[in-house]
PDB file of C-alpha atoms and ligand atoms in Angstrom:
ATOM      1  CA  MET A 234      15.090 -51.959 -12.826  1.00  0.00           C
ATOM      2  CA  PRO A 235      14.376 -48.783 -10.976  1.00  0.00           C
ATOM      3  CA  ILE A 236      11.100 -46.968 -11.341  1.00  0.00           C
ATOM      4  CA  PHE A 237      11.087 -43.291 -10.524  1.00  0.00           C
ATOM      5  CA  ASP A 238       8.311 -40.815 -10.057  1.00  0.00           C
ATOM      6  CA  TYR A 239       8.489 -37.832 -12.326  1.00  0.00           C
ATOM      7  CA  GLU A 240       6.598 -34.601 -12.309  1.00  0.00           C
ATOM      8  CA  CYS A 241       6.272 -32.526 -15.438  1.00  0.00           C
ATOM      9  CA  LYS A 242       6.943 -28.883 -14.817  1.00  0.00           C
ATOM     10  CA  ASN A 243       5.084 -27.972 -17.952  1.00  0.00           C
ATOM     11  CA  CYS A 244       1.706 -29.551 -17.362  1.00  0.00           C
ATOM     12  CA  GLY A 245       2.042 -30.894 -13.841  1.00  0.00           C
ATOM     13  CA  LYS A 246       1.608 -34.498 -14.875  1.00  0.00           C
ATOM     14  CA  VAL A 247       2.948 -36.958 -12.337  1.00  0.00           C
ATOM     15  CA  TYR A 248       3.890 -40.312 -13.710  1.00  0.00           C
ATOM     16  CA  GLU A 249       6.187 -43.226 -13.178  1.00  0.00           C
ATOM     17  CA  GLU A 250       9.044 -43.821 -15.530  1.00  0.00           C
ATOM     18  CA  LEU A 251      10.980 -47.028 -15.797  1.00  0.00           C
ATOM     19  CA  LEU A 252      14.589 -46.197 -16.420  1.00  0.00           C
ATOM     20  CA  ILE A 253      16.537 -48.631 -18.520  1.00  0.00           C
ATOM     21  CA  SER A 254      19.738 -46.950 -17.494  1.00  0.00           C
ATOM     22  CA  SER A 255      20.124 -45.227 -14.163  1.00  0.00           C
ATOM     23  CA  SER A 256      22.383 -42.703 -15.830  1.00  0.00           C
ATOM     24  CA  THR A 257      19.565 -41.348 -17.947  1.00  0.00           C
ATOM     25  CA  PRO A 258      19.387 -37.607 -17.316  1.00  0.00           C
ATOM     26  CA  ASP A 259      16.084 -36.115 -16.352  1.00  0.00           C
ATOM     27  CA  SER A 260      16.200 -33.972 -19.464  1.00  0.00           C
ATOM     28  CA  GLU A 261      15.824 -37.138 -21.514  1.00  0.00           C
ATOM     29  CA  ILE A 262      12.557 -38.044 -19.873  1.00  0.00           C
ATOM     30  CA  GLU A 263       9.604 -37.204 -22.028  1.00  0.00           C
ATOM     31  CA  CYS A 264       6.296 -36.344 -20.455  1.00  0.00           C
ATOM     32  CA  PRO A 265       3.602 -38.741 -21.674  1.00  0.00           C
ATOM     33  CA  GLU A 266       1.042 -35.982 -21.370  1.00  0.00           C
ATOM     34  CA  CYS A 267       2.526 -33.070 -23.251  1.00  0.00           C
ATOM     35  CA  GLY A 268       5.725 -34.515 -24.671  1.00  0.00           C
ATOM     36  CA  GLN A 269       7.939 -31.897 -23.103  1.00  0.00           C
ATOM     37  CA  HIS A 270      11.252 -32.686 -21.504  1.00  0.00           C
ATOM     38  CA  GLN A 271      10.729 -30.667 -18.376  1.00  0.00           C
ATOM     39  CA  SER A 272      10.164 -33.431 -15.916  1.00  0.00           C
ATOM     40  CA  VAL A 273      11.908 -33.557 -12.596  1.00  0.00           C
ATOM     41  CA  ARG A 274      12.467 -36.639 -10.554  1.00  0.00           C
ATOM     42  CA  ARG A 275      10.471 -36.822  -7.392  1.00  0.00           C
ATOM     43  CA  ILE A 276      12.023 -38.310  -4.343  1.00  0.00           C
ATOM     44  CA  SER A 277       9.546 -40.853  -3.127  1.00  0.00           C
ATOM     45  CA  ALA A 278      10.123 -40.998   0.562  1.00  0.00           C
ATOM     46  CA  PRO A 279       8.927 -44.200   2.157  1.00  0.00           C
ATOM     47  CA  SER A 280       7.173 -43.883   5.453  1.00  0.00           C
ATOM     48  CA  ILE A 281       9.836 -43.514   8.060  1.00  0.00           C
ATOM     49  CA  GLY A 282       8.615 -44.721  11.400  1.00  0.00           C
ATOM     50  CA  GLY A 283      10.657 -42.421  13.555  1.00  0.00           C
ATOM     51  CA  SER A 284      13.411 -43.481  15.868  1.00  0.00           C
ATOM     52  CA  GLY A 285      11.497 -43.921  19.101  1.00  0.00           C
ATOM     53  CA  SER A 286       9.248 -46.916  19.139  1.00  0.00           C
ATOM     54  CA  SER A 287       7.137 -46.774  22.231  1.00  0.00           C
ATOM     55  CA  PHE A 288       6.829 -50.062  23.949  1.00  0.00           C
ATOM     56  CA  SER A 289       4.178 -50.170  26.593  1.00  0.00           C
ATOM     57  CA  GLY A 290       5.129 -53.437  28.133  1.00  0.00           C
ATOM     58  CA  GLY A 291       4.411 -53.764  31.804  1.00  0.00           C
ATOM     59  CA  GLY A 292       6.305 -56.344  33.773  1.00  0.00           C
ATOM     60  CA  GLY A 293       3.797 -59.124  34.148  1.00  0.00           C
ATOM     61  CA  CYS A 294       6.145 -61.731  35.481  1.00  0.00           C
ATOM     62  CA  GLY A 295       6.358 -62.853  39.054  1.00  0.00           C
ATOM     63  CA  SER A 296       2.710 -62.565  39.914  1.00  0.00           C
ATOM     64  CA  SER A 297       2.113 -66.267  40.265  1.00  0.00           C
ATOM     65  CA  GLY A 298       1.113 -66.972  43.810  1.00  0.00           C
ATOM     66  CA  PHE A 299       2.662 -70.152  45.165  1.00  0.00           C
ATOM     67  CA  SER A 300       1.540 -71.100  48.571  1.00  0.00           C
TER      68      SER A 300
HETATM   69 ZN1  LIG B 298       3.825 -32.572 -19.352  1.00  0.00          ZN
END
């Protein structure tokens, strides 16, 4: 079941809410701090590691000296 972060616009409380149904409107979410229904869902963005991973691999092959 999805857990969403909510922020209350009334008191500023940030809390996690476990939604039984994903179709539950934000207006149904009750703030545990003040009891108001003014919470908005926060988009929790996971750390995106960019698109350019920098490999610093030098070619170390071919340095074996056979004689
Ligand atoms: Zn509140």
